[in-house]
Amino acid sequence: MEEITNVMEYEEIARQKLPKMVYDYYASGAEDQWTLKENRNAFSRILFRPRILVDVSNIDMTTTVLGFKISMPIMIAPTAMQKMAHPDGENATARAASAADTIMTLSSWATSSVEEVASTGPGIRFFQLYVYKDRNVVAQLVRRAERAGFKAIALTVDTPRLGRREADIKNRFALPPNLTLKNFEGLDLGKMTVDKTSDSGLASYVAGQVDRTLSWKDVKWLQTITSLPILVKGVLTAEDAKLAVQNGAAGIIVSNHGARQLDYVPATITALEEVVKAAQGRVPVFLDGGVRRGTDVFKALALGASGVFIGRPVLFSLAADGEAGVRKVLQMLRDELELTMALSGCTSLKEITRSHIATDWDPPRSLPSSKL
């Protein structure tokens, strides 16, 4: 394999290696996939305003997330069914995150259980939660995550129904028969059958199991059954950011579910600033979606994010090269962020400000009036 020099290169390797059904499941977005493209394109409309002649011989990228110290503001987003990408699946991802000294979020729909992931060794891990119709299932899952040492719950709030992912419908997507959704195995909810309907197996599974009545009162309910901090994942507006704070969220993840739910929502980097302003510094706001470069990370931080989560780059690098691939993605993004900071004149994350970027929605900058 010729040397990989950036995160995007893993996608083509994964495409060649994976069965079409699996690659399509990971890669595709909802309907026209406008938001899927926009999640990337929107970053390219943000430009830098680098500051020069700053001593950048020492750069500190460390940060804290919910009180946990990590090496960089780049974390792993929850992505489902990672054993479809590589036999080591979520266990490999967990080891890579731990080696990079950052946070991994485990999906509810993982092909490794919370206990298996915990047994890979030390590491700060969050658990992504889907709320099932059967609340006993939810309570049990949350308790297991707590016992396994997970440090926060990332509650996905944008999926009362599954978005229309046409590739999955064409491919009749279902979890391969040799795999199960390990967290639900003992509950008879671990298998996914493709029924005769004109839908993907996953869409049918969601329709049967995931609770469409989910509302803010359930965010309150969750706080009664766990002491873990709750991150609300899937916020795109100021209105919902305010409600998240009012309802006790410990943090907000600005996410459009990898552009897999409602098409024609804005890119997450576009929605970020509105959400940050509405949160008023009361809780940290994170960005999920479209991050492929260290420059993207810097732009998110400049717009007020406390950190970013990466999803598809993990799946594609895992497919290409297992744990080593995921380690390399985290290292490349780290190195690129460090270089971007140096060339922008920032030696720590707190020095990255809104004035380090220019967006196409900025008011025109008034020039300092010169004394003639």
GROMACS .gro file of N, CA, C and O in nm, residues 35-147:
model
  452
   35THR      N    1  -2.697   1.738   0.183
   35THR     CA    2  -2.630   1.770   0.310
   35THR      C    3  -2.499   1.693   0.324
   35THR      O    4  -2.402   1.744   0.380
   36LEU      N    5  -2.495   1.570   0.271
   36LEU     CA    6  -2.371   1.491   0.276
   36LEU      C    7  -2.256   1.567   0.210
   36LEU      O    8  -2.146   1.578   0.266
   37LYS      N    9  -2.281   1.622   0.093
   37LYS     CA   10  -2.177   1.699   0.023
   37LYS      C   11  -2.152   1.832   0.095
   37LYS      O   12  -2.038   1.876   0.109
   38GLU      N   13  -2.260   1.893   0.141
   38GLU     CA   14  -2.249   2.023   0.207
   38GLU      C   15  -2.169   2.016   0.338
   38GLU      O   16  -2.100   2.111   0.373
   39ASN      N   17  -2.177   1.903   0.409
   39ASN     CA   18  -2.098   1.888   0.532
   39ASN      C   19  -1.949   1.910   0.504
   39ASN      O   20  -1.877   1.962   0.589
   40ARG      N   21  -1.905   1.871   0.386
   40ARG     CA   22  -1.766   1.896   0.346
   40ARG      C   23  -1.749   2.034   0.285
   40ARG      O   24  -1.660   2.110   0.320
   41ASN      N   25  -1.836   2.066   0.188
   41ASN     CA   26  -1.819   2.191   0.112
   41ASN      C   27  -1.822   2.315   0.199
   41ASN      O   28  -1.751   2.412   0.170
   42ALA      N   29  -1.903   2.312   0.304
   42ALA     CA   30  -1.917   2.431   0.388
   42ALA      C   31  -1.784   2.471   0.453
   42ALA      O   32  -1.758   2.589   0.473
   43PHE      N   33  -1.700   2.372   0.484
   43PHE     CA   34  -1.569   2.405   0.542
   43PHE      C   35  -1.485   2.489   0.445
   43PHE      O   36  -1.409   2.576   0.489
   44SER      N   37  -1.501   2.464   0.316
   44SER     CA   38  -1.416   2.532   0.218
   44SER      C   39  -1.456   2.678   0.197
   44SER      O   40  -1.386   2.752   0.130
   45ARG      N   41  -1.569   2.718   0.256
   45ARG     CA   42  -1.610   2.858   0.249
   45ARG      C   43  -1.564   2.939   0.370
   45ARG      O   44  -1.599   3.055   0.385
   46ILE      N   45  -1.487   2.875   0.456
   46ILE     CA   46  -1.429   2.945   0.572
   46ILE      C   47  -1.280   2.958   0.549
   46ILE      O   48  -1.212   2.858   0.520
   47LEU      N   49  -1.230   3.081   0.555
   47LEU     CA   50  -1.089   3.108   0.526
   47LEU      C   51  -1.017   3.152   0.652
   47LEU      O   52  -1.080   3.198   0.748
   48PHE      N   53  -0.886   3.140   0.651
   48PHE     CA   54  -0.806   3.176   0.768
   48PHE      C   55  -0.761   3.321   0.763
   48PHE      O   56  -0.741   3.378   0.656
   49ARG      N   57  -0.742   3.379   0.882
   49ARG     CA   58  -0.677   3.509   0.900
   49ARG      C   59  -0.558   3.486   0.992
   49ARG      O   60  -0.566   3.512   1.113
   50PRO      N   61  -0.450   3.431   0.936
   50PRO     CA   62  -0.339   3.390   1.021
   50PRO      C   63  -0.263   3.509   1.079
   50PRO      O   64  -0.247   3.612   1.014
   51ARG      N   65  -0.218   3.495   1.203
   51ARG     CA   66  -0.136   3.595   1.268
   51ARG      C   67   0.009   3.548   1.265
   51ARG      O   68   0.037   3.432   1.297
   52ILE      N   69   0.098   3.640   1.226
   52ILE     CA   70   0.238   3.604   1.201
   52ILE      C   71   0.330   3.655   1.313
   52ILE      O   72   0.289   3.734   1.397
   53LEU      N   73   0.453   3.606   1.307
   53LEU     CA   74   0.556   3.648   1.403
   53LEU      C   75   0.513   3.627   1.548
   53LEU      O   76   0.525   3.713   1.634
   54VAL      N   77   0.457   3.509   1.570
   54VAL     CA   78   0.423   3.462   1.704
   54VAL      C   79   0.517   3.345   1.732
   54VAL      O   80   0.541   3.264   1.642
   55ASP      N   81   0.572   3.337   1.852
   55ASP     CA   82   0.658   3.223   1.887
   55ASP      C   83   0.571   3.097   1.896
   55ASP      O   84   0.489   3.084   1.987
   56VAL      N   85   0.587   3.008   1.799
   56VAL     CA   86   0.506   2.885   1.798
   56VAL      C   87   0.594   2.761   1.818
   56VAL      O   88   0.564   2.653   1.768
   57SER      N   89   0.701   2.778   1.894
   57SER     CA   90   0.793   2.665   1.916
   57SER      C   91   0.733   2.560   2.010
   57SER      O   92   0.775   2.445   2.009
   58ASN      N   93   0.634   2.600   2.090
   58ASN     CA   94   0.566   2.503   2.177
   58ASN      C   95   0.415   2.515   2.158
   58ASN      O   96   0.359   2.621   2.185
   59ILE      N   97   0.355   2.406   2.116
   59ILE     CA   98   0.211   2.409   2.093
   59ILE      C   99   0.142   2.305   2.180
   59ILE      O  100   0.182   2.188   2.183
   60ASP      N  101   0.042   2.351   2.254
   60ASP     CA  102  -0.032   2.265   2.346
   60ASP      C  103  -0.172   2.243   2.292
   60ASP      O  104  -0.250   2.337   2.280
   61MET      N  105  -0.203   2.117   2.261
   61MET     CA  106  -0.336   2.086   2.206
   61MET      C  107  -0.426   2.018   2.307
   61MET      O  108  -0.536   1.976   2.273
   62THR      N  109  -0.379   2.004   2.432
   62THR     CA  110  -0.460   1.933   2.531
   62THR      C  111  -0.585   2.012   2.565
   62THR      O  112  -0.591   2.134   2.551
   63THR      N  113  -0.686   1.939   2.610
   63THR     CA  114  -0.811   2.003   2.651
   63THR      C  115  -0.880   1.913   2.752
   63THR      O  116  -0.836   1.801   2.778
   64THR      N  117  -0.989   1.964   2.810
   64THR     CA  118  -1.070   1.877   2.895
   64THR      C  119  -1.212   1.875   2.840
   64THR      O  120  -1.264   1.976   2.794
   65VAL      N  121  -1.271   1.757   2.846
   65VAL     CA  122  -1.410   1.737   2.802
   65VAL      C  123  -1.485   1.675   2.919
   65VAL      O  124  -1.448   1.567   2.967
   66LEU      N  125  -1.585   1.745   2.969
   66LEU     CA  126  -1.662   1.704   3.087
   66LEU      C  127  -1.569   1.669   3.203
   66LEU      O  128  -1.595   1.576   3.280
   67GLY      N  129  -1.459   1.743   3.213
   67GLY     CA  130  -1.365   1.723   3.322
   67GLY      C  131  -1.257   1.619   3.294
   67GLY      O  132  -1.167   1.600   3.375
   68PHE      N  133  -1.263   1.552   3.180
   68PHE     CA  134  -1.162   1.451   3.145
   68PHE      C  135  -1.056   1.512   3.056
   68PHE      O  136  -1.088   1.572   2.954
   69LYS      N  137  -0.930   1.495   3.096
   69LYS     CA  138  -0.822   1.555   3.018
   69LYS      C  139  -0.788   1.464   2.900
   69LYS      O  140  -0.769   1.343   2.916
   70ILE      N  141  -0.784   1.521   2.781
   70ILE     CA  142  -0.747   1.445   2.661
   70ILE      C  143  -0.638   1.519   2.585
   70ILE      O  144  -0.615   1.638   2.607
   71SER      N  145  -0.573   1.447   2.493
   71SER     CA  146  -0.453   1.499   2.428
   71SER      C  147  -0.481   1.601   2.320
   71SER      O  148  -0.392   1.674   2.278
   72MET      N  149  -0.607   1.602   2.272
   72MET     CA  150  -0.642   1.689   2.159
   72MET      C  151  -0.794   1.698   2.151
   72MET      O  152  -0.863   1.610   2.201
   73PRO      N  153  -0.846   1.801   2.083
   73PRO     CA  154  -0.992   1.819   2.079
   73PRO      C  155  -1.059   1.739   1.966
   73PRO      O  156  -1.157   1.782   1.906
   74ILE      N  157  -1.004   1.621   1.939
   74ILE     CA  158  -1.052   1.535   1.830
   74ILE      C  159  -1.090   1.401   1.891
   74ILE      O  160  -1.004   1.333   1.948
   75MET      N  161  -1.219   1.368   1.883
   75MET     CA  162  -1.270   1.247   1.948
   75MET      C  163  -1.342   1.159   1.845
   75MET      O  164  -1.365   1.200   1.733
   76ILE      N  165  -1.375   1.038   1.888
   76ILE     CA  166  -1.438   0.943   1.796
   76ILE      C  167  -1.588   0.940   1.817
   76ILE      O  168  -1.637   0.918   1.928
   77ALA      N  169  -1.661   0.965   1.708
   77ALA     CA  170  -1.807   0.966   1.710
   77ALA      C  171  -1.858   0.822   1.712
   77ALA      O  172  -1.789   0.730   1.670
   78PRO      N  173  -1.981   0.804   1.758
   78PRO     CA  174  -2.040   0.670   1.752
   78PRO      C  175  -2.075   0.633   1.609
   78PRO      O  176  -2.142   0.710   1.539
   79THR      N  177  -2.027   0.518   1.564
   79THR     CA  178  -2.069   0.465   1.433
   79THR      C  179  -2.103   0.318   1.453
   79THR      O  180  -2.034   0.247   1.527
   80ALA      N  181  -2.210   0.275   1.389
   80ALA     CA  182  -2.266   0.142   1.415
   80ALA      C  183  -2.187   0.030   1.348
   80ALA      O  184  -2.117   0.052   1.249
   81MET      N  185  -2.197  -0.088   1.403
   81MET     CA  186  -2.161  -0.214   1.335
   81MET      C  187  -2.021  -0.215   1.274
   81MET      O  188  -2.002  -0.243   1.156
   82GLN      N  189  -1.921  -0.187   1.355
   82GLN     CA  190  -1.785  -0.173   1.303
   82GLN      C  191  -1.721  -0.305   1.262
   82GLN      O  192  -1.623  -0.306   1.187
   83LYS      N  193  -1.775  -0.418   1.309
   83LYS     CA  194  -1.718  -0.546   1.266
   83LYS      C  195  -1.750  -0.576   1.119
   83LYS      O  196  -1.690  -0.665   1.059
   84MET      N  197  -1.841  -0.500   1.059
   84MET     CA  198  -1.861  -0.511   0.914
   84MET      C  199  -1.738  -0.455   0.842
   84MET      O  200  -1.710  -0.492   0.728
   85ALA      N  201  -1.667  -0.363   0.907
   85ALA     CA  202  -1.549  -0.302   0.845
   85ALA      C  203  -1.425  -0.388   0.868
   85ALA      O  204  -1.341  -0.401   0.778
   86HIS      N  205  -1.415  -0.446   0.987
   86HIS     CA  206  -1.294  -0.521   1.024
   86HIS      C  207  -1.332  -0.616   1.137
   86HIS      O  208  -1.411  -0.580   1.224
   87PRO      N  209  -1.275  -0.736   1.138
   87PRO     CA  210  -1.312  -0.834   1.242
   87PRO      C  211  -1.293  -0.784   1.385
   87PRO      O  212  -1.367  -0.825   1.475
   88ASP      N  213  -1.197  -0.695   1.408
   88ASP     CA  214  -1.174  -0.643   1.543
   88ASP      C  215  -1.273  -0.533   1.581
   88ASP      O  216  -1.288  -0.500   1.699
   89GLY      N  217  -1.336  -0.473   1.480
   89GLY     CA  218  -1.444  -0.378   1.503
   89GLY      C  219  -1.416  -0.274   1.609
   89GLY      O  220  -1.309  -0.212   1.613
   90GLU      N  221  -1.514  -0.256   1.696
   90GLU     CA  222  -1.510  -0.152   1.799
   90GLU      C  223  -1.393  -0.169   1.895
   90GLU      O  224  -1.343  -0.072   1.953
   91ASN      N  225  -1.346  -0.294   1.915
   91ASN     CA  226  -1.233  -0.317   2.005
   91ASN      C  227  -1.107  -0.250   1.951
   91ASN      O  228  -1.029  -0.190   2.027
   92ALA      N  229  -1.088  -0.259   1.821
   92ALA     CA  230  -0.972  -0.194   1.758
   92ALA      C  231  -0.983  -0.042   1.770
   92ALA      O  232  -0.886   0.026   1.802
   93THR      N  233  -1.103   0.010   1.747
   93THR     CA  234  -1.125   0.155   1.758
   93THR      C  235  -1.098   0.203   1.900
   93THR      O  236  -1.036   0.308   1.920
   94ALA      N  237  -1.142   0.124   1.997
   94ALA     CA  238  -1.121   0.161   2.138
   94ALA      C  239  -0.972   0.166   2.171
   94ALA      O  240  -0.925   0.258   2.239
   95ARG      N  241  -0.897   0.068   2.121
   95ARG     CA  242  -0.752   0.065   2.148
   95ARG      C  243  -0.683   0.183   2.081
   95ARG      O  244  -0.592   0.245   2.139
   96ALA      N  245  -0.725   0.217   1.960
   96ALA     CA  246  -0.665   0.331   1.888
   96ALA      C  247  -0.693   0.462   1.961
   96ALA      O  248  -0.605   0.547   1.974
   97ALA      N  249  -0.816   0.479   2.009
   97ALA     CA  250  -0.853   0.601   2.082
   97ALA      C  251  -0.771   0.612   2.210
   97ALA      O  252  -0.720   0.720   2.244
   98SER      N  253  -0.758   0.500   2.280
   98SER     CA  254  -0.683   0.499   2.404
   98SER      C  255  -0.535   0.533   2.380
   98SER      O  256  -0.475   0.611   2.454
   99ALA      N  257  -0.478   0.477   2.273
   99ALA     CA  258  -0.338   0.504   2.238
   99ALA      C  259  -0.318   0.652   2.206
   99ALA      O  260  -0.212   0.709   2.234
  100ALA      N  261  -0.420   0.715   2.146
  100ALA     CA  262  -0.411   0.857   2.110
  100ALA      C  263  -0.450   0.947   2.227
  100ALA      O  264  -0.445   1.069   2.216
  101ASP      N  265  -0.490   0.885   2.338
  101ASP     CA  266  -0.530   0.959   2.457
  101ASP      C  267  -0.648   1.051   2.427
  101ASP      O  268  -0.647   1.170   2.459
  102THR      N  269  -0.750   0.993   2.363
  102THR     CA  270  -0.871   1.069   2.338
  102THR      C  271  -0.993   0.982   2.366
  102THR      O  272  -0.981   0.866   2.407
  103ILE      N  273  -1.111   1.038   2.344
  103ILE     CA  274  -1.237   0.974   2.382
  103ILE      C  275  -1.297   0.899   2.264
  103ILE      O  276  -1.300   0.948   2.152
  104MET      N  277  -1.348   0.779   2.292
  104MET     CA  278  -1.425   0.704   2.194
  104MET      C  279  -1.570   0.701   2.239
  104MET      O  280  -1.598   0.682   2.358
  105THR      N  281  -1.662   0.719   2.147
  105THR     CA  282  -1.804   0.700   2.176
  105THR      C  283  -1.849   0.570   2.111
  105THR      O  284  -1.832   0.551   1.991
  106LEU      N  285  -1.903   0.480   2.192
  106LEU     CA  286  -1.949   0.351   2.142
  106LEU      C  287  -2.096   0.361   2.104
  106LEU      O  288  -2.178   0.413   2.181
  107SER      N  289  -2.129   0.312   1.985
  107SER     CA  290  -2.268   0.312   1.940
  107SER      C  291  -2.352   0.209   2.014
  107SER      O  292  -2.304   0.100   2.047
  108SER      N  293  -2.478   0.241   2.039
  108SER     CA  294  -2.576   0.142   2.086
  108SER      C  295  -2.575   0.020   1.994
  108SER      O  296  -2.585  -0.094   2.039
  109TRP      N  297  -2.564   0.048   1.864
  109TRP     CA  298  -2.570  -0.058   1.764
  109TRP      C  299  -2.433  -0.113   1.729
  109TRP      O  300  -2.403  -0.143   1.614
  110ALA      N  301  -2.348  -0.124   1.830
  110ALA     CA  302  -2.214  -0.178   1.808
  110ALA      C  303  -2.221  -0.330   1.791
  110ALA      O  304  -2.314  -0.395   1.840
  111THR      N  305  -2.120  -0.384   1.726
  111THR     CA  306  -2.106  -0.528   1.711
  111THR      C  307  -2.012  -0.585   1.818
  111THR      O  308  -1.978  -0.703   1.815
  112SER      N  309  -1.971  -0.500   1.913
  112SER     CA  310  -1.903  -0.543   2.036
  112SER      C  311  -1.981  -0.482   2.152
  112SER      O  312  -2.032  -0.371   2.140
  113SER      N  313  -1.989  -0.553   2.263
  113SER     CA  314  -2.067  -0.504   2.376
  113SER      C  315  -1.989  -0.401   2.458
  113SER      O  316  -1.867  -0.389   2.443
  114VAL      N  317  -2.059  -0.331   2.545
  114VAL     CA  318  -1.991  -0.235   2.633
  114VAL      C  319  -1.886  -0.306   2.718
  114VAL      O  320  -1.777  -0.253   2.740
  115GLU      N  321  -1.918  -0.429   2.761
  115GLU     CA  322  -1.823  -0.503   2.844
  115GLU      C  323  -1.698  -0.541   2.764
  115GLU      O  324  -1.585  -0.531   2.814
  116GLU      N  325  -1.717  -0.586   2.640
  116GLU     CA  326  -1.603  -0.622   2.555
  116GLU      C  327  -1.513  -0.502   2.529
  116GLU      O  328  -1.390  -0.513   2.536
  117VAL      N  329  -1.573  -0.388   2.501
  117VAL     CA  330  -1.494  -0.268   2.474
  117VAL      C  331  -1.420  -0.224   2.600
  117VAL      O  332  -1.302  -0.187   2.594
  118ALA      N  333  -1.486  -0.234   2.715
  118ALA     CA  334  -1.420  -0.198   2.841
  118ALA      C  335  -1.299  -0.288   2.867
  118ALA      O  336  -1.197  -0.243   2.920
  119SER      N  337  -1.310  -0.414   2.826
  119SER     CA  338  -1.202  -0.511   2.853
  119SER      C  339  -1.079  -0.491   2.764
  119SER      O  340  -0.977  -0.557   2.783
  120THR      N  341  -1.087  -0.400   2.666
  120THR     CA  342  -0.969  -0.375   2.580
  120THR      C  343  -0.861  -0.300   2.656
  120THR      O  344  -0.747  -0.293   2.610
  121GLY      N  345  -0.895  -0.244   2.773
  121GLY     CA  346  -0.796  -0.171   2.852
  121GLY      C  347  -0.849  -0.036   2.894
  121GLY      O  348  -0.967  -0.005   2.871
  122PRO      N  349  -0.762   0.046   2.955
  122PRO     CA  350  -0.807   0.176   3.005
  122PRO      C  351  -0.844   0.270   2.890
  122PRO      O  352  -0.804   0.249   2.776
  123GLY      N  353  -0.921   0.372   2.922
  123GLY     CA  354  -0.959   0.470   2.821
  123GLY      C  355  -1.085   0.542   2.864
  123GLY      O  356  -1.165   0.487   2.939
  124ILE      N  357  -1.101   0.665   2.816
  124ILE     CA  358  -1.223   0.741   2.847
  124ILE      C  359  -1.322   0.713   2.734
  124ILE      O  360  -1.292   0.738   2.617
  125ARG      N  361  -1.437   0.659   2.772
  125ARG     CA  362  -1.535   0.620   2.671
  125ARG      C  363  -1.672   0.674   2.705
  125ARG      O  364  -1.712   0.675   2.820
  126PHE      N  365  -1.744   0.718   2.601
  126PHE     CA  366  -1.882   0.760   2.615
  126PHE      C  367  -1.970   0.655   2.547
  126PHE      O  368  -1.923   0.582   2.459
  127PHE      N  369  -2.096   0.650   2.586
  127PHE     CA  370  -2.189   0.554   2.526
  127PHE      C  371  -2.302   0.628   2.456
  127PHE      O  372  -2.372   0.710   2.517
  128GLN      N  373  -2.320   0.602   2.326
  128GLN     CA  374  -2.430   0.662   2.250
  128GLN      C  375  -2.555   0.580   2.271
  128GLN      O  376  -2.552   0.456   2.261
  129LEU      N  377  -2.665   0.648   2.300
  129LEU     CA  378  -2.789   0.579   2.334
  129LEU      C  379  -2.901   0.610   2.237
  129LEU      O  380  -2.929   0.727   2.207
  130TYR      N  381  -2.965   0.502   2.189
  130TYR     CA  382  -3.096   0.514   2.125
  130TYR      C  383  -3.199   0.474   2.228
  130TYR      O  384  -3.180   0.374   2.299
  131VAL      N  385  -3.308   0.548   2.237
  131VAL     CA  386  -3.412   0.514   2.332
  131VAL      C  387  -3.514   0.421   2.266
  131VAL      O  388  -3.580   0.458   2.169
  132TYR      N  389  -3.520   0.300   2.320
  132TYR     CA  390  -3.612   0.198   2.270
  132TYR      C  391  -3.749   0.214   2.335
  132TYR      O  392  -3.761   0.275   2.442
  133LYS      N  393  -3.851   0.157   2.268
  133LYS     CA  394  -3.987   0.163   2.321
  133LYS      C  395  -3.992   0.101   2.460
  133LYS      O  396  -4.062   0.151   2.548
  134ASP      N  397  -3.919  -0.007   2.478
  134ASP     CA  398  -3.912  -0.074   2.608
  134ASP      C  399  -3.809  -0.004   2.696
  134ASP      O  400  -3.689  -0.021   2.677
  135ARG      N  401  -3.858   0.076   2.791
  135ARG     CA  402  -3.766   0.156   2.874
  135ARG      C  403  -3.681   0.071   2.967
  135ARG      O  404  -3.579   0.116   3.016
  136ASN      N  405  -3.727  -0.053   2.994
  136ASN     CA  406  -3.642  -0.141   3.075
  136ASN      C  407  -3.514  -0.175   3.001
  136ASN      O  408  -3.407  -0.186   3.062
  137VAL      N  409  -3.524  -0.190   2.871
  137VAL     CA  410  -3.406  -0.215   2.787
  137VAL      C  411  -3.310  -0.096   2.799
  137VAL      O  412  -3.189  -0.114   2.816
  138VAL      N  413  -3.365   0.024   2.794
  138VAL     CA  414  -3.284   0.146   2.803
  138VAL      C  415  -3.214   0.154   2.938
  138VAL      O  416  -3.092   0.176   2.946
  139ALA      N  417  -3.290   0.132   3.045
  139ALA     CA  418  -3.234   0.141   3.181
  139ALA      C  419  -3.123   0.037   3.200
  139ALA      O  420  -3.018   0.067   3.258
  140GLN      N  421  -3.147  -0.082   3.147
  140GLN     CA  422  -3.049  -0.191   3.157
  140GLN      C  423  -2.919  -0.154   3.084
  140GLN      O  424  -2.809  -0.174   3.135
  141LEU      N  425  -2.934  -0.101   2.962
  141LEU     CA  426  -2.819  -0.060   2.881
  141LEU      C  427  -2.736   0.046   2.952
  141LEU      O  428  -2.613   0.039   2.955
  142VAL      N  429  -2.807   0.146   3.004
  142VAL     CA  430  -2.738   0.257   3.072
  142VAL      C  431  -2.663   0.205   3.193
  142VAL      O  432  -2.548   0.242   3.217
  143ARG      N  433  -2.728   0.116   3.269
  143ARG     CA  434  -2.662   0.058   3.386
  143ARG      C  435  -2.537  -0.020   3.347
  143ARG      O  436  -2.433  -0.011   3.412
  144ARG      N  437  -2.548  -0.096   3.238
  144ARG     CA  438  -2.431  -0.174   3.191
  144ARG      C  439  -2.318  -0.082   3.148
  144ARG      O  440  -2.201  -0.109   3.177
  145ALA      N  441  -2.352   0.026   3.081
  145ALA     CA  442  -2.249   0.122   3.039
  145ALA      C  443  -2.180   0.183   3.161
  145ALA      O  444  -2.057   0.195   3.166
  146GLU      N  445  -2.260   0.219   3.262
  146GLU     CA  446  -2.203   0.273   3.386
  146GLU      C  447  -2.109   0.173   3.451
  146GLU      O  448  -1.996   0.207   3.486
  147ARG      N  449  -2.156   0.048   3.464
  147ARG     CA  450  -2.075  -0.055   3.528
  147ARG      C  451  -1.947  -0.082   3.451
  147ARG      O  452  -1.843  -0.115   3.510
   0.00000   0.00000   0.00000
